[in-house]
Amino acid sequence: MMNFNKMMPLIAGLLFGMGMVISGMADPAKVIGFLDVAGNWDPSLAFVMGGALLVFTPMYHWVIKPRQQALDNTKLCIPTNKKIDKKLIAGAALFGIGWGIAGVCPGPAISSLSGFNIGILAFVAAMIFGMVLTTKIFKRS
């Protein structure tokens, strides 16, 4: 029988994916409605994000942070860079622009792959291409 700790990533991924779909975060029209604060604004996703924080925050402080390791006993890789630089600002801006245009970001896009929507498949392919290209560009510099 498989070790429970080795099953946790699968269980967490399934819960995350189901949460994305059930909450509407995987629906580009719903996301664009949330981002359209000057037009027909739909604030419901703020409750989804707030609810996620209400669940995650105590779990982080009571379970994750004290352990300082993942369930498979590997050390957590917590970023130590606290510098806000041009690269961070440019990346955040590109992420936000892409999210605003398409209404899709990486997590919900992965959750939506099972629907075989051509737009989502194209988004994920372009996202992977962009990640590979950016990695190659920054390795040169």
CSV table of N, CA and C in Angstrom, one decimal:
chain,number,residue,atom,x,y,z
A,1,MET,N,0.8,-1.2,0.0
A,1,MET,CA,0.0,0.0,0.0
A,1,MET,C,0.9,1.3,0.0
A,2,MET,N,0.4,2.3,-0.7
A,2,MET,CA,1.2,3.5,-0.9
A,2,MET,C,1.2,4.3,0.4
A,3,ASN,N,2.3,4.9,0.7
A,3,ASN,CA,2.5,5.8,1.9
A,3,ASN,C,1.6,7.0,1.8
A,4,PHE,N,0.9,7.3,2.8
A,4,PHE,CA,-0.1,8.5,2.8
A,4,PHE,C,0.6,9.8,2.5
A,5,ASN,N,1.9,10.0,3.0
A,5,ASN,CA,2.6,11.2,2.7
A,5,ASN,C,2.9,11.4,1.2
A,6,LYS,N,3.1,10.2,0.5
A,6,LYS,CA,3.4,10.3,-0.9
A,6,LYS,C,2.1,10.6,-1.7
A,7,MET,N,1.0,10.4,-1.1
A,7,MET,CA,-0.3,10.6,-1.8
A,7,MET,C,-0.8,12.1,-1.5
A,8,MET,N,-0.2,12.8,-0.6
A,8,MET,CA,-0.6,14.1,-0.2
A,8,MET,C,-0.6,15.1,-1.4
A,9,PRO,N,0.5,15.1,-2.2
A,9,PRO,CA,0.5,16.0,-3.4
A,9,PRO,C,-0.7,15.8,-4.3
A,10,LEU,N,-1.0,14.5,-4.6
A,10,LEU,CA,-2.2,14.2,-5.4
A,10,LEU,C,-3.5,14.7,-4.8
A,11,ILE,N,-3.6,14.4,-3.5
A,11,ILE,CA,-4.8,14.8,-2.8
A,11,ILE,C,-5.0,16.4,-2.8
A,12,ALA,N,-3.8,17.0,-2.5
A,12,ALA,CA,-3.8,18.5,-2.4
A,12,ALA,C,-4.1,19.1,-3.8
A,13,GLY,N,-3.6,18.5,-4.9
A,13,GLY,CA,-3.8,18.9,-6.2
A,13,GLY,C,-5.3,18.7,-6.6
A,14,LEU,N,-5.9,17.6,-6.3
A,14,LEU,CA,-7.3,17.4,-6.6
A,14,LEU,C,-8.2,18.4,-5.8
A,15,LEU,N,-7.9,18.6,-4.6
A,15,LEU,CA,-8.7,19.6,-3.8
A,15,LEU,C,-8.5,21.0,-4.4
A,16,PHE,N,-7.3,21.4,-4.8
A,16,PHE,CA,-7.1,22.7,-5.4
A,16,PHE,C,-7.8,22.8,-6.7
A,17,GLY,N,-7.7,21.8,-7.5
A,17,GLY,CA,-8.4,21.8,-8.8
A,17,GLY,C,-9.9,21.9,-8.7
A,18,MET,N,-10.4,21.1,-7.8
A,18,MET,CA,-11.9,21.1,-7.6
A,18,MET,C,-12.3,22.5,-7.0
A,19,GLY,N,-11.5,23.0,-6.1
A,19,GLY,CA,-11.8,24.3,-5.6
A,19,GLY,C,-11.8,25.4,-6.6
A,20,MET,N,-10.9,25.4,-7.5
A,20,MET,CA,-10.8,26.3,-8.6
A,20,MET,C,-12.1,26.3,-9.5
A,21,VAL,N,-12.5,25.1,-9.8
A,21,VAL,CA,-13.6,24.9,-10.7
A,21,VAL,C,-14.9,25.2,-10.0
A,22,ILE,N,-15.1,24.7,-8.8
A,22,ILE,CA,-16.4,25.0,-8.1
A,22,ILE,C,-16.5,26.5,-7.7
A,23,SER,N,-15.4,27.1,-7.4
A,23,SER,CA,-15.5,28.6,-7.0
A,23,SER,C,-15.7,29.5,-8.2
A,24,GLY,N,-15.4,29.0,-9.4
A,24,GLY,CA,-15.5,29.9,-10.5
A,24,GLY,C,-14.2,30.5,-10.9
A,25,MET,N,-13.1,30.3,-10.2
A,25,MET,CA,-11.8,30.8,-10.5
A,25,MET,C,-11.3,30.3,-11.9
A,26,ALA,N,-11.8,29.2,-12.3
A,26,ALA,CA,-11.4,28.6,-13.6
A,26,ALA,C,-12.2,29.1,-14.8
A,27,ASP,N,-13.2,30.0,-14.5
A,27,ASP,CA,-14.0,30.5,-15.6
A,27,ASP,C,-13.5,31.9,-15.9
A,28,PRO,N,-12.9,32.0,-17.1
A,28,PRO,CA,-12.3,33.3,-17.5
A,28,PRO,C,-13.4,34.5,-17.5
A,29,ALA,N,-14.6,34.2,-17.8
A,29,ALA,CA,-15.6,35.3,-17.8
A,29,ALA,C,-15.8,35.8,-16.4
A,30,LYS,N,-15.8,34.9,-15.4
A,30,LYS,CA,-16.0,35.2,-14.0
A,30,LYS,C,-14.8,36.1,-13.5
A,31,VAL,N,-13.6,35.7,-13.9
A,31,VAL,CA,-12.4,36.4,-13.5
A,31,VAL,C,-12.4,37.8,-14.1
A,32,ILE,N,-12.7,37.9,-15.4
A,32,ILE,CA,-12.7,39.2,-16.0
A,32,ILE,C,-13.8,40.1,-15.4
A,33,GLY,N,-14.9,39.5,-15.0
A,33,GLY,CA,-16.0,40.2,-14.2
A,33,GLY,C,-15.4,40.8,-12.9
A,34,PHE,N,-14.6,40.0,-12.3
A,34,PHE,CA,-14.0,40.4,-11.0
A,34,PHE,C,-13.0,41.5,-11.2
A,35,LEU,N,-12.2,41.5,-12.3
A,35,LEU,CA,-11.2,42.5,-12.6
A,35,LEU,C,-11.8,43.8,-13.2
A,36,ASP,N,-13.0,43.7,-13.6
A,36,ASP,CA,-13.6,44.9,-14.2
A,36,ASP,C,-14.3,45.8,-13.2
A,37,VAL,N,-13.5,46.4,-12.4
A,37,VAL,CA,-14.0,47.3,-11.3
A,37,VAL,C,-14.7,48.5,-11.8
A,38,ALA,N,-14.4,49.0,-13.0
A,38,ALA,CA,-15.0,50.2,-13.5
A,38,ALA,C,-16.2,49.9,-14.3
A,39,GLY,N,-16.5,48.7,-14.5
A,39,GLY,CA,-17.7,48.3,-15.3
A,39,GLY,C,-18.7,47.5,-14.5
A,40,ASN,N,-19.0,46.3,-15.0
A,40,ASN,CA,-19.9,45.4,-14.4
A,40,ASN,C,-19.2,44.5,-13.4
A,41,TRP,N,-18.8,45.0,-12.3
A,41,TRP,CA,-17.9,44.3,-11.3
A,41,TRP,C,-18.6,43.2,-10.6
A,42,ASP,N,-18.0,42.1,-10.5
A,42,ASP,CA,-18.5,40.9,-9.8
A,42,ASP,C,-17.5,40.6,-8.6
A,43,PRO,N,-17.8,41.1,-7.4
A,43,PRO,CA,-16.9,40.9,-6.3
A,43,PRO,C,-16.8,39.5,-5.6
A,44,SER,N,-17.6,38.5,-6.2
A,44,SER,CA,-17.7,37.2,-5.5
A,44,SER,C,-16.3,36.5,-5.4
A,45,LEU,N,-15.4,36.7,-6.3
A,45,LEU,CA,-14.1,36.0,-6.2
A,45,LEU,C,-13.3,36.5,-5.0
A,46,ALA,N,-13.6,37.7,-4.5
A,46,ALA,CA,-12.9,38.2,-3.3
A,46,ALA,C,-13.2,37.4,-2.1
A,47,PHE,N,-14.5,36.9,-2.1
A,47,PHE,CA,-14.9,36.0,-1.0
A,47,PHE,C,-14.2,34.6,-1.1
A,48,VAL,N,-13.9,34.2,-2.4
A,48,VAL,CA,-13.2,32.9,-2.6
A,48,VAL,C,-11.8,33.1,-2.1
A,49,MET,N,-11.1,34.2,-2.5
A,49,MET,CA,-9.7,34.4,-2.0
A,49,MET,C,-9.7,34.6,-0.5
A,50,GLY,N,-10.6,35.3,0.0
A,50,GLY,CA,-10.7,35.5,1.5
A,50,GLY,C,-10.9,34.2,2.2
A,51,GLY,N,-11.8,33.4,1.7
A,51,GLY,CA,-12.0,32.1,2.3
A,51,GLY,C,-10.8,31.2,2.3
A,52,ALA,N,-10.1,31.3,1.2
A,52,ALA,CA,-8.8,30.5,1.1
A,52,ALA,C,-7.8,30.9,2.1
A,53,LEU,N,-7.7,32.2,2.3
A,53,LEU,CA,-6.8,32.8,3.3
A,53,LEU,C,-7.2,32.4,4.7
A,54,LEU,N,-8.5,32.4,5.0
A,54,LEU,CA,-9.0,32.0,6.3
A,54,LEU,C,-8.6,30.6,6.6
A,55,VAL,N,-8.6,29.7,5.6
A,55,VAL,CA,-8.2,28.3,5.8
A,55,VAL,C,-6.7,28.1,5.9
A,56,PHE,N,-6.0,28.8,4.9
A,56,PHE,CA,-4.6,28.6,4.8
A,56,PHE,C,-3.8,29.2,6.0
A,57,THR,N,-4.1,30.4,6.3
A,57,THR,CA,-3.3,31.1,7.3
A,57,THR,C,-3.1,30.4,8.6
A,58,PRO,N,-4.1,29.9,9.3
A,58,PRO,CA,-3.9,29.2,10.5
A,58,PRO,C,-3.1,27.8,10.3
A,59,MET,N,-3.4,27.2,9.1
A,59,MET,CA,-2.7,25.9,8.8
A,59,MET,C,-1.2,26.2,8.6
A,60,TYR,N,-0.9,27.3,8.0
A,60,TYR,CA,0.5,27.6,7.8
A,60,TYR,C,1.2,27.8,9.1
A,61,HIS,N,0.6,28.6,10.0
A,61,HIS,CA,1.3,28.9,11.3
A,61,HIS,C,1.3,27.8,12.3
A,62,TRP,N,0.3,26.9,12.2
A,62,TRP,CA,0.2,25.8,13.2
A,62,TRP,C,0.8,24.5,12.7
A,63,VAL,N,0.9,24.3,11.3
A,63,VAL,CA,1.3,23.0,10.8
A,63,VAL,C,2.6,23.2,9.9
A,64,ILE,N,2.5,24.0,8.9
A,64,ILE,CA,3.6,24.1,7.9
A,64,ILE,C,4.8,24.7,8.5
A,65,LYS,N,4.7,25.9,9.0
A,65,LYS,CA,5.9,26.7,9.5
A,65,LYS,C,6.6,26.0,10.6
A,66,PRO,N,6.0,25.4,11.6
A,66,PRO,CA,6.7,24.7,12.7
A,66,PRO,C,7.5,23.5,12.2
A,67,ARG,N,6.9,22.8,11.2
A,67,ARG,CA,7.6,21.6,10.6
A,67,ARG,C,8.9,21.9,9.8
A,68,GLN,N,8.8,23.1,9.1
A,68,GLN,CA,9.9,23.5,8.2
A,68,GLN,C,10.3,22.4,7.2
A,69,GLN,N,9.4,21.5,6.9
A,69,GLN,CA,9.6,20.4,5.9
A,69,GLN,C,8.3,20.0,5.4
A,70,ALA,N,8.4,19.4,4.2
A,70,ALA,CA,7.2,18.9,3.5
A,70,ALA,C,6.8,17.6,4.1
A,71,LEU,N,5.6,17.1,3.8
A,71,LEU,CA,5.2,15.8,4.3
A,71,LEU,C,6.1,14.7,4.0
A,72,ASP,N,6.8,14.8,2.9
A,72,ASP,CA,7.8,13.7,2.5
A,72,ASP,C,9.1,13.9,3.2
A,73,ASN,N,9.2,14.8,4.1
A,73,ASN,CA,10.4,15.1,4.9
A,73,ASN,C,11.5,15.9,4.2
A,74,THR,N,11.2,16.4,3.0
A,74,THR,CA,12.1,17.3,2.3
A,74,THR,C,12.0,18.7,2.9
A,75,LYS,N,13.1,19.4,2.9
A,75,LYS,CA,13.1,20.8,3.4
A,75,LYS,C,12.3,21.7,2.5
A,76,LEU,N,11.5,22.6,3.1
A,76,LEU,CA,10.8,23.6,2.4
A,76,LEU,C,11.7,24.6,1.7
A,77,CYS,N,11.4,24.9,0.5
A,77,CYS,CA,12.2,25.9,-0.3
A,77,CYS,C,11.5,27.2,-0.2
A,78,ILE,N,11.7,28.0,0.8
A,78,ILE,CA,11.1,29.3,1.0
A,78,ILE,C,12.0,30.3,0.5
A,79,PRO,N,11.6,31.2,-0.4
A,79,PRO,CA,12.4,32.2,-1.0
A,79,PRO,C,13.0,33.1,0.1
A,80,THR,N,14.2,33.5,-0.1
A,80,THR,CA,14.8,34.4,0.9
A,80,THR,C,15.0,35.8,0.3
A,81,ASN,N,14.9,36.0,-1.0
A,81,ASN,CA,15.1,37.3,-1.7
A,81,ASN,C,13.9,38.2,-1.3
A,82,LYS,N,14.2,39.3,-0.7
A,82,LYS,CA,13.1,40.2,-0.3
A,82,LYS,C,13.2,41.5,-1.1
A,83,LYS,N,14.1,41.5,-2.1
A,83,LYS,CA,14.3,42.7,-2.9
A,83,LYS,C,13.3,42.9,-4.0
A,84,ILE,N,12.7,44.1,-4.1
A,84,ILE,CA,11.8,44.4,-5.2
A,84,ILE,C,12.6,45.1,-6.3
A,85,ASP,N,12.8,44.3,-7.4
A,85,ASP,CA,13.7,44.9,-8.4
A,85,ASP,C,12.9,44.9,-9.7
A,86,LYS,N,13.6,45.4,-10.8
A,86,LYS,CA,12.9,45.6,-12.1
A,86,LYS,C,12.4,44.2,-12.6
A,87,LYS,N,13.1,43.2,-12.4
A,87,LYS,CA,12.7,41.8,-12.9
A,87,LYS,C,11.3,41.4,-12.2
A,88,LEU,N,11.2,41.6,-10.9
A,88,LEU,CA,10.0,41.3,-10.2
A,88,LEU,C,8.8,42.2,-10.7
A,89,ILE,N,9.1,43.5,-10.8
A,89,ILE,CA,8.0,44.4,-11.3
A,89,ILE,C,7.6,44.0,-12.7
A,90,ALA,N,8.5,43.8,-13.6
A,90,ALA,CA,8.2,43.4,-15.0
A,90,ALA,C,7.4,42.1,-15.0
A,91,GLY,N,7.8,41.1,-14.3
A,91,GLY,CA,7.1,39.8,-14.2
A,91,GLY,C,5.7,40.0,-13.7
A,92,ALA,N,5.6,40.7,-12.6
A,92,ALA,CA,4.2,41.0,-12.0
A,92,ALA,C,3.3,41.7,-13.0
A,93,ALA,N,3.9,42.7,-13.7
A,93,ALA,CA,3.1,43.4,-14.7
A,93,ALA,C,2.7,42.5,-15.8
A,94,LEU,N,3.6,41.7,-16.4
A,94,LEU,CA,3.2,40.8,-17.5
A,94,LEU,C,2.2,39.8,-17.0
A,95,PHE,N,2.3,39.3,-15.8
A,95,PHE,CA,1.4,38.3,-15.3
A,95,PHE,C,0.0,39.0,-15.2
A,96,GLY,N,-0.1,40.2,-14.6
A,96,GLY,CA,-1.3,40.9,-14.4
A,96,GLY,C,-2.0,41.3,-15.8
A,97,ILE,N,-1.2,41.7,-16.7
A,97,ILE,CA,-1.7,42.0,-18.1
A,97,ILE,C,-2.3,40.8,-18.7
A,98,GLY,N,-1.6,39.7,-18.6
A,98,GLY,CA,-2.1,38.4,-19.2
A,98,GLY,C,-3.3,37.9,-18.5
A,99,TRP,N,-3.4,38.1,-17.2
A,99,TRP,CA,-4.5,37.6,-16.5
A,99,TRP,C,-5.7,38.5,-16.8
A,100,GLY,N,-5.5,39.8,-16.9
A,100,GLY,CA,-6.6,40.7,-17.3
A,100,GLY,C,-7.1,40.5,-18.7
A,101,ILE,N,-6.2,40.2,-19.6
A,101,ILE,CA,-6.7,40.0,-21.0
A,101,ILE,C,-7.4,38.7,-21.2
A,102,ALA,N,-6.9,37.6,-20.6
A,102,ALA,CA,-7.4,36.3,-20.9
A,102,ALA,C,-8.4,35.9,-19.8
A,103,GLY,N,-8.3,36.4,-18.6
A,103,GLY,CA,-9.1,36.0,-17.4
A,103,GLY,C,-8.6,34.6,-16.9
A,104,VAL,N,-7.4,34.2,-17.2
A,104,VAL,CA,-6.9,32.9,-16.8
A,104,VAL,C,-5.5,33.1,-16.3
A,105,CYS,N,-5.2,32.4,-15.2
A,105,CYS,CA,-3.8,32.4,-14.7
A,105,CYS,C,-3.4,31.0,-14.5
A,106,PRO,N,-2.1,30.7,-14.2
A,106,PRO,CA,-1.7,29.3,-14.3
A,106,PRO,C,-2.4,28.2,-13.5
A,107,GLY,N,-2.7,28.5,-12.2
A,107,GLY,CA,-3.4,27.5,-11.4
A,107,GLY,C,-4.8,27.0,-12.0
A,108,PRO,N,-5.7,28.0,-12.3
A,108,PRO,CA,-7.0,27.6,-12.9
A,108,PRO,C,-6.8,27.1,-14.3
A,109,ALA,N,-5.8,27.5,-15.0
A,109,ALA,CA,-5.6,26.9,-16.4
A,109,ALA,C,-5.3,25.5,-16.3
A,110,ILE,N,-4.4,25.1,-15.4
A,110,ILE,CA,-4.1,23.7,-15.2
A,110,ILE,C,-5.3,22.9,-14.7
A,111,SER,N,-6.1,23.5,-13.8
A,111,SER,CA,-7.3,22.9,-13.4
A,111,SER,C,-8.3,22.7,-14.5
A,112,SER,N,-8.3,23.5,-15.5
A,112,SER,CA,-9.2,23.5,-16.6
A,112,SER,C,-8.8,22.6,-17.8
A,113,LEU,N,-7.6,22.1,-17.7
A,113,LEU,CA,-7.1,21.2,-18.8
A,113,LEU,C,-8.0,20.0,-19.1
A,114,SER,N,-8.7,19.5,-18.1
A,114,SER,CA,-9.5,18.3,-18.3
A,114,SER,C,-10.7,18.6,-19.2
A,115,GLY,N,-11.1,19.9,-19.4
A,115,GLY,CA,-12.2,20.2,-20.3
A,115,GLY,C,-11.8,20.2,-21.8
A,116,PHE,N,-10.5,20.1,-22.1
A,116,PHE,CA,-10.0,20.1,-23.5
A,116,PHE,C,-10.5,21.3,-24.3
A,117,ASN,N,-10.6,22.4,-23.6
A,117,ASN,CA,-11.0,23.7,-24.3
A,117,ASN,C,-9.7,24.2,-25.1
A,118,ILE,N,-9.9,24.4,-26.4
A,118,ILE,CA,-8.8,24.8,-27.2
A,118,ILE,C,-8.1,26.1,-26.7
A,119,GLY,N,-8.9,27.0,-26.2
A,119,GLY,CA,-8.3,28.3,-25.7
A,119,GLY,C,-7.4,28.0,-24.4
A,120,ILE,N,-7.9,27.1,-23.6
A,120,ILE,CA,-7.1,26.8,-22.4
A,120,ILE,C,-5.8,26.0,-22.8
A,121,LEU,N,-6.0,25.1,-23.7
A,121,LEU,CA,-4.8,24.3,-24.2
A,121,LEU,C,-3.8,25.3,-24.8
A,122,ALA,N,-4.3,26.2,-25.6
A,122,ALA,CA,-3.4,27.2,-26.2
A,122,ALA,C,-2.7,28.1,-25.1
A,123,PHE,N,-3.5,28.5,-24.1
A,123,PHE,CA,-2.9,29.3,-23.0
A,123,PHE,C,-1.8,28.5,-22.3
A,124,VAL,N,-2.0,27.3,-22.0
A,124,VAL,CA,-1.0,26.5,-21.3
A,124,VAL,C,0.2,26.2,-22.1
A,125,ALA,N,0.0,26.0,-23.4
A,125,ALA,CA,1.1,25.8,-24.3
A,125,ALA,C,2.0,27.1,-24.4
A,126,ALA,N,1.3,28.2,-24.5
A,126,ALA,CA,2.0,29.5,-24.6
A,126,ALA,C,2.7,29.8,-23.3
A,127,MET,N,2.0,29.5,-22.2
A,127,MET,CA,2.6,29.7,-20.9
A,127,MET,C,3.9,28.9,-20.7
A,128,ILE,N,3.9,27.6,-21.1
A,128,ILE,CA,5.1,26.8,-21.0
A,128,ILE,C,6.2,27.3,-21.9
A,129,PHE,N,5.8,27.7,-23.1
A,129,PHE,CA,6.8,28.3,-24.1
A,129,PHE,C,7.4,29.5,-23.5
A,130,GLY,N,6.6,30.4,-22.9
A,130,GLY,CA,7.1,31.6,-22.3
A,130,GLY,C,8.0,31.4,-21.1
A,131,MET,N,7.7,30.3,-20.3
A,131,MET,CA,8.5,30.0,-19.2
A,131,MET,C,9.9,29.5,-19.7
A,132,VAL,N,9.9,28.6,-20.7
A,132,VAL,CA,11.1,28.1,-21.2
A,132,VAL,C,12.0,29.2,-21.8
A,133,LEU,N,11.3,30.0,-22.6
A,133,LEU,CA,12.0,31.2,-23.3
A,133,LEU,C,12.6,32.1,-22.3
A,134,THR,N,11.9,32.5,-21.3
A,134,THR,CA,12.4,33.4,-20.2
A,134,THR,C,13.5,32.8,-19.5
A,135,THR,N,13.5,31.5,-19.2
A,135,THR,CA,14.6,30.8,-18.5
A,135,THR,C,15.8,30.9,-19.4
A,136,LYS,N,15.7,30.6,-20.7
A,136,LYS,CA,16.8,30.7,-21.6
A,136,LYS,C,17.4,32.1,-21.6
A,137,ILE,N,16.5,33.1,-21.7
A,137,ILE,CA,17.0,34.5,-21.8
A,137,ILE,C,17.7,34.9,-20.6
A,138,PHE,N,17.2,34.6,-19.4
A,138,PHE,CA,17.9,35.0,-18.1
A,138,PHE,C,19.1,34.2,-17.8
A,139,LYS,N,19.2,33.0,-18.4
A,139,LYS,CA,20.5,32.2,-18.2
A,139,LYS,C,21.6,32.8,-18.9
A,140,ARG,N,21.3,33.5,-20.1
A,140,ARG,CA,22.4,34.2,-20.9
A,140,ARG,C,22.9,35.4,-20.2
A,141,SER,N,22.0,36.1,-19.4
A,141,SER,CA,22.4,37.4,-18.9
A,141,SER,C,23.0,37.2,-17.5
